[in-house]
């Protein structure tokens, strides 16, 4: 990975808001807390524009943003495309299935080929953990990780933190629970890095087979008893079981039993704090990790997460373009 993107978790934050420390966004593990705050503030400034169809910000005019998704996606790819267009960038979607990747070309060769067409920002999703990191070492374009295997999904982590901030006005001191298949979840990992850096108390909860014990070394607290944990939480982030990543023998007895022990339902909600924030990155498996009444209920901010994702991705593209924080362009 290029040096610029390798800020260590404990590295001192930039002293002023005059520059971002890099252009790639490979994970929240690498980003100092101050850089995360800058991105969140940049997103807050773009938020009013993110919902307007007619007004565009000219800040990325003439720049080419390519989305290269080698794994399926609904909201992330559309959100990046829309965010790029809101900033007046040209966009190109690289359809992995019908490309030379399926003829045996390496990811790096494919990326270099499309880079030769003049792209400046490459948004990549890949089933292999570390694929964006590898690309960032070989291409000149800024690489933005849109989810790599079970490693990280940094824009999801940022938009989750942004949504919590919008609702609770702080992160520090909040008790946040992440419930479900933590072992295979890139969303969990990005949330954990970001939330810990901003001072939240982070809990993970699920069957023992789906919780990596080494998380304790990062300062994450572990529970296998959702009923005991839930009443203490300010925020709960419910995750899908990543069945596509579970190979070999089953990791819990049955979906039915999983839902009984770890699903969020109306009965459990009655024992939660009145102002508990209910989150989910999507796609939802209704009736498994969350029941429809809770997903659509008044404490759910699931659709706000999707909406906030647009502003957050505008901020990430702004940074990837090498612009200074809060550089203005004026609407056109
Ligand atoms: N959409 C998220 C991801 O791409 C969460 C999920 O798939 O469960 O990781």
Tab-separated table of C-alpha atoms and ligand atoms in Angstrom:
chain	number	residue	atom	x	y	z
A	1	UNK	CA	0.000	0.000	0.000
A	2	UNK	CA	1.337	3.495	-0.778
A	3	UNK	CA	2.757	5.345	2.182
A	4	UNK	CA	0.142	8.101	2.074
A	5	UNK	CA	-2.650	5.625	2.895
A	6	UNK	CA	-0.766	3.880	5.685
A	7	UNK	CA	-1.475	6.158	8.604
A	8	UNK	CA	-1.165	3.964	11.685
A	9	UNK	CA	-4.214	3.696	13.973
A	10	UNK	CA	-2.437	5.551	16.748
A	11	UNK	CA	-0.704	8.111	14.523
A	12	UNK	CA	-1.146	11.742	15.469
A	13	UNK	CA	-3.980	13.469	13.640
A	14	UNK	CA	-3.335	16.262	11.138
A	15	UNK	CA	-2.985	19.524	13.037
A	16	UNK	CA	-5.312	21.530	10.803
A	17	UNK	CA	-8.161	20.881	8.419
A	18	UNK	CA	-6.079	22.034	5.464
A	19	UNK	CA	-5.446	18.621	3.926
A	20	UNK	CA	-6.540	15.031	3.972
A	21	UNK	CA	-3.687	12.630	4.678
A	22	UNK	CA	-4.230	10.548	1.532
A	23	UNK	CA	-6.531	9.699	-1.360
A	24	UNK	CA	-7.069	5.947	-1.148
A	25	UNK	CA	-9.717	4.694	1.251
A	26	UNK	CA	-8.845	1.086	1.984
A	27	UNK	CA	-10.198	0.723	5.501
A	28	UNK	CA	-10.967	2.598	8.709
A	29	UNK	CA	-8.148	0.713	10.419
A	30	UNK	CA	-5.673	2.988	8.632
A	31	UNK	CA	-7.471	6.268	9.197
A	32	UNK	CA	-6.596	8.414	12.198
A	33	UNK	CA	-9.574	9.669	14.217
A	34	UNK	CA	-9.025	13.207	12.935
A	35	UNK	CA	-9.288	12.068	9.315
A	36	UNK	CA	-12.555	10.247	10.105
A	37	UNK	CA	-13.892	13.451	11.677
A	38	UNK	CA	-12.876	15.462	8.612
A	39	UNK	CA	-14.701	13.037	6.321
A	40	UNK	CA	-17.813	13.156	8.508
A	41	UNK	CA	-17.737	16.955	8.469
A	42	UNK	CA	-17.230	16.964	4.706
A	43	UNK	CA	-20.255	14.646	4.397
A	44	UNK	CA	-22.333	16.956	6.601
A	45	UNK	CA	-21.581	19.807	4.228
A	46	UNK	CA	-22.619	17.754	1.217
A	47	UNK	CA	-25.783	16.395	2.889
A	48	UNK	CA	-28.203	19.092	1.624
A	49	UNK	CA	-26.968	18.575	-1.936
A	50	UNK	CA	-27.037	14.785	-1.740
A	51	UNK	CA	-30.834	14.693	-1.894
A	52	UNK	CA	-31.342	17.169	-4.736
A	53	UNK	CA	-31.781	15.791	-8.202
A	54	UNK	CA	-31.478	19.040	-10.117
A	55	UNK	CA	-28.511	20.723	-8.467
A	56	UNK	CA	-25.005	19.433	-8.960
A	57	UNK	CA	-21.749	20.477	-7.378
A	58	UNK	CA	-19.088	21.039	-10.082
A	59	UNK	CA	-16.184	19.983	-7.900
A	60	UNK	CA	-15.408	16.744	-9.840
A	61	UNK	CA	-16.249	18.054	-13.298
A	62	UNK	CA	-14.160	16.380	-16.018
A	63	UNK	CA	-12.988	13.577	-13.712
A	64	UNK	CA	-13.703	9.926	-14.379
A	65	UNK	CA	-14.895	7.646	-11.589
A	66	UNK	CA	-15.065	3.915	-12.369
A	67	UNK	CA	-17.012	1.408	-10.311
A	68	UNK	CA	-15.557	-2.092	-10.540
A	69	UNK	CA	-17.713	-4.551	-8.602
A	70	UNK	CA	-16.510	-8.150	-8.732
A	71	UNK	CA	-19.178	-9.104	-6.170
A	72	UNK	CA	-22.884	-8.287	-6.148
A	73	UNK	CA	-24.200	-5.050	-4.707
A	74	UNK	CA	-27.416	-3.051	-4.775
A	75	UNK	CA	-27.101	0.001	-2.606
A	76	UNK	CA	-23.329	0.560	-2.518
A	77	UNK	CA	-22.775	0.651	-6.284
A	78	UNK	CA	-25.788	2.848	-6.982
A	79	UNK	CA	-24.853	5.115	-4.108
A	80	UNK	CA	-21.297	5.624	-5.422
A	81	UNK	CA	-22.567	6.263	-8.960
A	82	UNK	CA	-25.098	8.795	-7.765
A	83	UNK	CA	-22.591	10.464	-5.438
A	84	UNK	CA	-20.130	10.826	-8.339
A	85	UNK	CA	-22.808	12.346	-10.564
A	86	UNK	CA	-23.940	14.770	-7.853
A	87	UNK	CA	-20.356	16.073	-7.933
A	88	UNK	CA	-20.442	16.314	-11.772
A	89	UNK	CA	-17.946	13.487	-12.372
A	90	UNK	CA	-18.167	11.241	-15.417
A	91	UNK	CA	-18.904	7.687	-14.391
A	92	UNK	CA	-18.215	4.325	-15.955
A	93	UNK	CA	-19.396	0.992	-14.677
A	94	UNK	CA	-17.034	-1.883	-15.253
A	95	UNK	CA	-19.149	-5.045	-15.528
A	96	UNK	CA	-16.831	-7.719	-14.125
A	97	UNK	CA	-18.874	-10.718	-15.329
A	98	UNK	CA	-18.673	-9.773	-19.018
A	99	UNK	CA	-15.057	-8.506	-18.882
A	100	UNK	CA	-11.666	-10.055	-19.549
A	101	UNK	CA	-11.502	-10.938	-15.843
A	102	UNK	CA	-13.703	-13.878	-16.765
A	103	UNK	CA	-11.132	-14.801	-19.467
A	104	UNK	CA	-8.347	-15.137	-16.922
A	105	UNK	CA	-6.883	-11.623	-16.982
A	106	UNK	CA	-5.456	-10.615	-13.604
A	107	UNK	CA	-7.210	-7.957	-11.539
A	108	UNK	CA	-4.162	-5.702	-11.796
A	109	UNK	CA	-3.963	-5.997	-15.607
A	110	UNK	CA	-7.673	-5.285	-15.880
A	111	UNK	CA	-7.347	-2.269	-13.595
A	112	UNK	CA	-4.329	-0.959	-15.526
A	113	UNK	CA	-6.250	-1.348	-18.774
A	114	UNK	CA	-9.161	0.727	-17.579
A	115	UNK	CA	-6.755	3.165	-15.931
A	116	UNK	CA	-5.211	3.781	-19.354
A	117	UNK	CA	-8.594	5.285	-20.278
A	118	UNK	CA	-7.896	8.120	-17.859
A	119	UNK	CA	-9.699	7.179	-14.666
A	120	UNK	CA	-8.798	9.048	-11.518
A	121	UNK	CA	-10.874	7.189	-8.975
A	122	UNK	CA	-11.440	3.434	-8.910
A	123	UNK	CA	-14.205	2.212	-6.619
A	124	UNK	CA	-13.718	-1.512	-6.134
A	125	UNK	CA	-15.614	-4.360	-4.496
A	126	UNK	CA	-14.052	-7.790	-4.464
A	127	UNK	CA	-14.692	-11.119	-2.692
A	128	UNK	CA	-11.007	-11.373	-1.713
A	129	UNK	CA	-9.913	-9.505	1.414
A	130	UNK	CA	-7.015	-7.221	0.470
A	131	UNK	CA	-7.843	-6.834	-3.249
A	132	UNK	CA	-8.260	-3.003	-3.066
A	133	UNK	CA	-5.032	-2.778	-1.076
A	134	UNK	CA	-3.198	-4.705	-3.793
A	135	UNK	CA	-4.672	-2.525	-6.534
A	136	UNK	CA	-3.647	0.632	-4.683
A	137	UNK	CA	-0.028	-0.522	-4.904
A	138	UNK	CA	-0.204	-0.977	-8.676
A	139	UNK	CA	-2.402	1.744	-10.139
A	140	UNK	CA	-2.040	5.506	-10.075
A	141	UNK	CA	-5.747	6.112	-9.565
A	142	UNK	CA	-7.119	6.639	-6.066
A	143	UNK	CA	-8.632	3.357	-4.895
A	144	UNK	CA	-11.783	3.337	-2.787
A	145	UNK	CA	-12.714	0.072	-1.097
A	146	UNK	CA	-16.428	-0.671	-1.529
A	147	UNK	CA	-16.163	-3.929	0.438
A	148	UNK	CA	-13.419	-6.572	0.282
A	149	UNK	CA	-14.289	-10.092	1.434
A	150	UNK	CA	-14.731	-10.126	5.175
A	151	UNK	CA	-12.057	-7.454	5.691
A	152	UNK	CA	-13.523	-3.911	5.553
A	153	UNK	CA	-16.364	-1.839	4.130
A	154	UNK	CA	-15.137	1.617	5.106
A	155	UNK	CA	-17.899	3.729	3.546
A	156	UNK	CA	-20.496	1.600	5.345
A	157	UNK	CA	-18.606	2.152	8.607
A	158	UNK	CA	-18.493	5.903	7.952
A	159	UNK	CA	-22.167	6.162	7.052
A	160	UNK	CA	-23.143	4.150	10.123
A	161	UNK	CA	-21.114	6.474	12.333
A	162	UNK	CA	-22.541	9.509	10.513
A	163	UNK	CA	-26.083	8.216	11.155
A	164	UNK	CA	-25.377	7.649	14.850
A	165	UNK	CA	-23.961	11.177	15.110
A	166	UNK	CA	-27.005	12.669	13.400
A	167	UNK	CA	-29.325	10.926	15.859
A	168	UNK	CA	-27.349	10.954	19.096
A	169	UNK	CA	-25.124	14.020	18.519
A	170	UNK	CA	-22.090	12.186	19.890
A	171	UNK	CA	-20.144	8.949	19.587
A	172	UNK	CA	-17.943	9.168	22.653
A	173	UNK	CA	-19.306	7.171	25.574
A	174	UNK	CA	-22.133	5.556	23.585
A	175	UNK	CA	-22.613	1.835	24.024
A	176	UNK	CA	-22.949	0.295	20.562
A	177	UNK	CA	-23.820	-3.375	19.990
A	178	UNK	CA	-23.048	-5.161	16.727
A	179	UNK	CA	-25.025	-8.386	16.598
A	180	UNK	CA	-24.722	-11.385	14.292
A	181	UNK	CA	-22.085	-12.912	12.050
A	182	UNK	CA	-19.119	-10.832	13.189
A	183	UNK	CA	-16.589	-13.366	11.906
A	184	UNK	CA	-17.427	-12.841	8.230
A	185	UNK	CA	-18.610	-9.239	8.388
A	186	UNK	CA	-16.581	-6.439	6.810
A	187	UNK	CA	-19.255	-4.040	8.090
A	188	UNK	CA	-18.546	-5.124	11.657
A	189	UNK	CA	-14.807	-4.609	11.224
A	190	UNK	CA	-15.107	-1.102	9.759
A	191	UNK	CA	-17.613	-0.116	12.443
A	192	UNK	CA	-15.363	-1.464	15.174
A	193	UNK	CA	-12.306	0.499	13.988
A	194	UNK	CA	-14.214	3.732	13.487
A	195	UNK	CA	-16.299	3.591	16.640
A	196	UNK	CA	-13.374	2.701	18.909
A	197	UNK	CA	-11.294	5.565	17.502
A	198	UNK	CA	-14.112	8.006	18.218
A	199	UNK	CA	-14.524	6.759	21.801
A	200	UNK	CA	-17.594	4.483	21.738
A	201	UNK	CA	-17.886	1.377	23.887
A	202	UNK	CA	-18.248	-1.401	21.325
A	203	UNK	CA	-19.910	-4.745	22.021
A	204	UNK	CA	-20.216	-7.672	19.632
A	205	UNK	CA	-22.785	-10.383	20.215
A	206	UNK	CA	-23.629	-13.672	18.513
A	207	UNK	CA	-23.010	-17.424	18.662
A	208	UNK	CA	-19.472	-18.222	19.881
A	209	UNK	CA	-18.612	-19.730	16.478
A	210	UNK	CA	-19.278	-16.378	14.751
A	211	UNK	CA	-17.338	-14.140	17.160
A	212	UNK	CA	-13.529	-13.911	16.780
A	213	UNK	CA	-12.077	-13.878	20.319
A	214	UNK	CA	-9.007	-11.764	19.320
A	215	UNK	CA	-11.362	-8.769	19.038
A	216	UNK	CA	-10.960	-8.486	22.816
A	217	UNK	CA	-7.365	-7.367	22.237
A	218	UNK	CA	-8.672	-4.305	20.370
A	219	UNK	CA	-10.838	-3.350	23.339
A	220	UNK	CA	-14.095	-4.783	21.966
A	221	UNK	CA	-16.406	-6.393	24.526
A	222	UNK	CA	-17.951	-9.759	23.746
A	223	UNK	CA	-21.335	-11.195	24.716
A	224	UNK	CA	-23.173	-14.332	23.690
A	225	UNK	CA	-26.345	-13.337	25.560
A	226	UNK	CA	-28.348	-10.820	23.544
A	227	UNK	CA	-31.110	-10.571	26.173
A	228	UNK	CA	-28.616	-9.531	28.841
A	229	UNK	CA	-26.805	-7.065	26.571
A	230	UNK	CA	-29.693	-5.306	24.824
A	231	UNK	CA	-31.096	-3.232	27.759
A	232	UNK	CA	-27.678	-1.545	28.148
A	233	UNK	CA	-27.249	-0.497	24.520
A	234	UNK	CA	-27.735	2.973	22.995
A	235	UNK	CA	-27.358	1.659	19.450
A	236	UNK	CA	-27.775	-1.799	17.976
A	237	UNK	CA	-26.470	-2.721	14.520
A	238	UNK	CA	-28.041	-5.981	13.329
A	239	UNK	CA	-26.050	-7.970	10.778
A	240	UNK	CA	-26.999	-10.587	8.214
A	241	UNK	CA	-25.486	-14.066	8.439
A	242	UNK	CA	-23.015	-14.124	5.532
A	243	UNK	CA	-24.068	-17.557	4.274
A	244	UNK	CA	-22.099	-17.056	1.040
A	245	UNK	CA	-18.877	-16.891	3.099
A	246	UNK	CA	-19.593	-19.853	5.375
A	247	UNK	CA	-17.918	-22.910	3.901
A	248	UNK	CA	-17.909	-26.362	5.489
A	249	UNK	CA	-20.066	-27.566	8.399
A	250	UNK	CA	-22.821	-25.278	9.787
A	251	UNK	CA	-21.702	-22.774	12.446
A	252	UNK	CA	-24.943	-22.862	14.443
A	253	UNK	CA	-27.717	-25.469	14.742
A	254	UNK	CA	-30.482	-23.814	12.678
A	255	UNK	CA	-31.712	-20.461	11.368
A	256	UNK	CA	-34.791	-20.839	13.576
A	257	UNK	CA	-32.714	-21.179	16.718
A	258	UNK	CA	-30.436	-18.334	15.620
A	259	UNK	CA	-33.476	-16.051	15.187
A	260	UNK	CA	-34.793	-17.057	18.626
A	261	UNK	CA	-31.514	-16.260	20.386
A	262	UNK	CA	-30.135	-13.342	18.364
A	263	UNK	CA	-33.005	-11.863	16.335
A	264	UNK	CA	-34.334	-8.397	17.171
A	265	UNK	CA	-38.102	-8.589	17.640
A	266	UNK	CA	-40.904	-6.669	19.371
A	267	UNK	CA	-40.600	-8.631	22.624
A	268	UNK	CA	-36.893	-7.805	22.887
A	269	UNK	CA	-37.505	-4.165	21.953
A	270	UNK	CA	-39.755	-3.798	25.016
A	271	UNK	CA	-36.714	-4.458	27.204
A	272	UNK	CA	-34.467	-2.027	25.347
A	273	UNK	CA	-33.832	1.649	26.134
A	274	UNK	CA	-36.660	3.862	24.889
A	275	UNK	CA	-34.291	5.719	22.577
A	276	UNK	CA	-32.378	2.684	21.269
A	277	UNK	CA	-31.264	3.299	17.680
A	278	UNK	CA	-31.872	0.283	15.427
A	279	UNK	CA	-29.520	-0.062	12.459
A	280	UNK	CA	-28.874	-2.567	9.679
A	281	UNK	CA	-26.531	-2.214	6.690
A	282	UNK	CA	-28.835	-4.239	4.403
A	283	UNK	CA	-29.690	-6.477	2.702
A	284	UNK	CA	-32.133	-7.578	5.422
A	285	UNK	CA	-33.160	-11.133	6.057
A	286	UNK	CA	-36.521	-10.283	7.565
A	287	UNK	CA	-37.563	-12.769	10.218
A	288	UNK	CA	-33.990	-13.914	10.854
A	289	UNK	CA	-31.820	-11.152	12.399
A	290	UNK	CA	-34.682	-8.642	12.539
A	291	UNK	CA	-38.475	-8.892	12.327
A	292	UNK	CA	-40.339	-6.689	9.813
A	293	UNK	CA	-42.161	-4.684	12.518
A	294	UNK	CA	-38.831	-3.675	14.099
A	295	UNK	CA	-37.092	-3.031	10.761
A	296	UNK	CA	-39.920	-0.715	9.729
A	297	UNK	CA	-40.587	0.597	13.245
A	298	UNK	CA	-40.064	4.056	14.659
A	299	UNK	CA	-36.673	3.367	16.174
A	300	UNK	CA	-35.235	2.038	12.932
A	301	UNK	CA	-32.924	4.323	10.955
A	302	UNK	CA	-32.230	1.784	8.219
A	303	UNK	CA	-33.418	4.022	5.379
A	304	UNK	CA	-31.630	7.028	6.885
A	305	UNK	CA	-28.433	4.981	6.645
A	306	UNK	CA	-29.022	4.561	2.900
A	307	UNK	CA	-29.721	8.280	2.448
A	308	UNK	CA	-26.697	9.296	4.525
A	309	UNK	CA	-24.546	6.952	2.454
A	310	UNK	CA	-24.837	9.334	-0.456
A	311	UNK	CA	-23.413	12.315	1.428
A	312	UNK	CA	-20.675	10.158	2.924
A	313	UNK	CA	-19.657	8.812	-0.498
A	314	UNK	CA	-19.617	12.330	-1.920
A	315	UNK	CA	-17.163	13.209	0.846
A	316	UNK	CA	-15.043	10.129	0.135
A	317	UNK	CA	-14.900	10.922	-3.609
A	318	UNK	CA	-13.992	14.533	-2.784
A	319	UNK	CA	-11.050	13.248	-0.756
A	320	UNK	CA	-10.140	10.662	-3.412
A	321	UNK	CA	-9.923	13.450	-5.974
A	322	UNK	CA	-7.144	14.998	-3.888
A	323	UNK	CA	-9.147	18.094	-2.950
A	324	UNK	CA	-8.654	19.928	0.308
A	325	UNK	CA	-11.381	19.522	2.926
A	326	UNK	CA	-14.277	21.887	2.404
A	327	UNK	CA	-12.948	23.132	-0.967
A	328	UNK	CA	-15.887	25.006	-2.447
A	329	UNK	CA	-17.077	25.028	-6.030
A	330	UNK	CA	-20.582	26.526	-5.896
A	331	UNK	CA	-23.698	24.840	-7.234
A	332	UNK	CA	-24.521	25.054	-10.930
B	1	LIG	N1	-24.101	-4.866	2.309
B	1	LIG	C1	-23.149	-5.211	3.322
B	1	LIG	C2	-21.872	-5.737	2.699
B	1	LIG	O1	-21.689	-5.625	1.507
B	1	LIG	C3	-23.695	-6.126	4.361
B	1	LIG	C4	-24.122	-7.491	3.898
B	1	LIG	O2	-23.974	-7.872	2.741
B	1	LIG	O3	-24.627	-8.212	4.758
B	1	LIG	O4	-21.026	-6.223	3.411
